[in-house]
Short mmCIF file of C-alpha atoms in Angstrom, two decimals:
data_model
loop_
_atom_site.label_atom_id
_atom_site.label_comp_id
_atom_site.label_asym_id
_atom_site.label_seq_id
_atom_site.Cartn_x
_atom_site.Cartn_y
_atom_site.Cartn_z
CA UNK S 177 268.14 20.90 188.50
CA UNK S 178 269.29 24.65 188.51
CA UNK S 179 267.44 27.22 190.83
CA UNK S 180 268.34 30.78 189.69
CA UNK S 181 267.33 34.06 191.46
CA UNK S 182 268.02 37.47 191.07
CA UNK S 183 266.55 40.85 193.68
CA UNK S 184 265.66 44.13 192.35
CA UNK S 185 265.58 46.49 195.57
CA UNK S 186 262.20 44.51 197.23
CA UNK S 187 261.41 42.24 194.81
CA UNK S 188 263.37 38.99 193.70
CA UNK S 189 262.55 36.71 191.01
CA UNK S 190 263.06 32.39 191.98
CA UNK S 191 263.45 30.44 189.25
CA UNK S 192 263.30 26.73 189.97
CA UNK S 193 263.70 23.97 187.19
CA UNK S 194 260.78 22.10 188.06
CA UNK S 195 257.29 22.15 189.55
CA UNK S 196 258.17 22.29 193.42
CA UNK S 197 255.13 21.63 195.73
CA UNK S 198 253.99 25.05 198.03
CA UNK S 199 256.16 23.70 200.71
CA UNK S 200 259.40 25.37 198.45
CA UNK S 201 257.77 28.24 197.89
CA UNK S 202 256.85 29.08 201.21
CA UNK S 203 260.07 28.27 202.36
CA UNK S 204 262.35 30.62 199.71
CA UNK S 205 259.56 33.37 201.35
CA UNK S 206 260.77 32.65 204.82
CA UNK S 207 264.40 32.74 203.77
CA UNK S 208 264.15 36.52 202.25
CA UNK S 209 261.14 37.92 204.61
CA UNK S 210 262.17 41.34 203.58
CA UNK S 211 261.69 40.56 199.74
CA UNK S 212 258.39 40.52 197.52
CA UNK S 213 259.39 36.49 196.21
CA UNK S 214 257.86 35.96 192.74
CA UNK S 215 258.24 32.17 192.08
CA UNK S 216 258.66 30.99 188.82
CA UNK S 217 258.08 26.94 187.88
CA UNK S 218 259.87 24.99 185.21
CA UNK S 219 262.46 27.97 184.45
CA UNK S 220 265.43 26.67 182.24
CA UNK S 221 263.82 23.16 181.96
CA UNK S 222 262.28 21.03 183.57
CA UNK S 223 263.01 18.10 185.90
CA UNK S 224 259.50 17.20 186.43
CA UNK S 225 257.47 17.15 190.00
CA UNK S 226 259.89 18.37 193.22
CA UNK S 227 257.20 16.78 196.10
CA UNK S 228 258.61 16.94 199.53
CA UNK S 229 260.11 14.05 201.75
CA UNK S 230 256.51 13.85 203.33
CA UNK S 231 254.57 13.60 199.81
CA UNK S 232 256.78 10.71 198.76
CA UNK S 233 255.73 8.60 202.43
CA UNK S 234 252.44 9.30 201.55
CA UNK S 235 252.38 8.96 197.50
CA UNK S 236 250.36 9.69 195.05
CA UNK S 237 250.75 10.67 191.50
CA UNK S 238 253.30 13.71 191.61
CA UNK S 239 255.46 11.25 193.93
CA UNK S 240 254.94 8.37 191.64
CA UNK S 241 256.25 10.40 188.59
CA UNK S 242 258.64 12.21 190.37
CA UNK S 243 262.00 11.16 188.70
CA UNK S 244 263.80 12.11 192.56
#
């Protein structure tokens, strides 16, 4: 899975190859606090859900069909 970015002056563009849970998103913001971070999902393909290590303890469907 590729993530791709790329900043004009305040604002940068996140593309991720998937559909990441808000836990990603939030944490790209944190990364770049001085950047407006527009997140884009399932950007040159995709590799299905991206849950986090917490969603895959717990389960559910996203986890389930998660192919990580």
């Amino acid at each position: 899975m590729g993530t791709q970015g790329n900043a004009v002056g305040d604002l940068a563009f996140v593309g991720l190859g998937g559909e990441p849970f808000s836990h990603y998103a939030e944490a790209i913001r944190e990364g770049a606090p001085d950047k407006l971070i527009i997140s884009m999902t399932c950007a040159n393909g995709f590799e299905g859900y991206l849950p986090t290590e917490e969603a895959f303890r717990e389960g559910g469907y996203e986890a389930t069909a998660s192919a990580f």
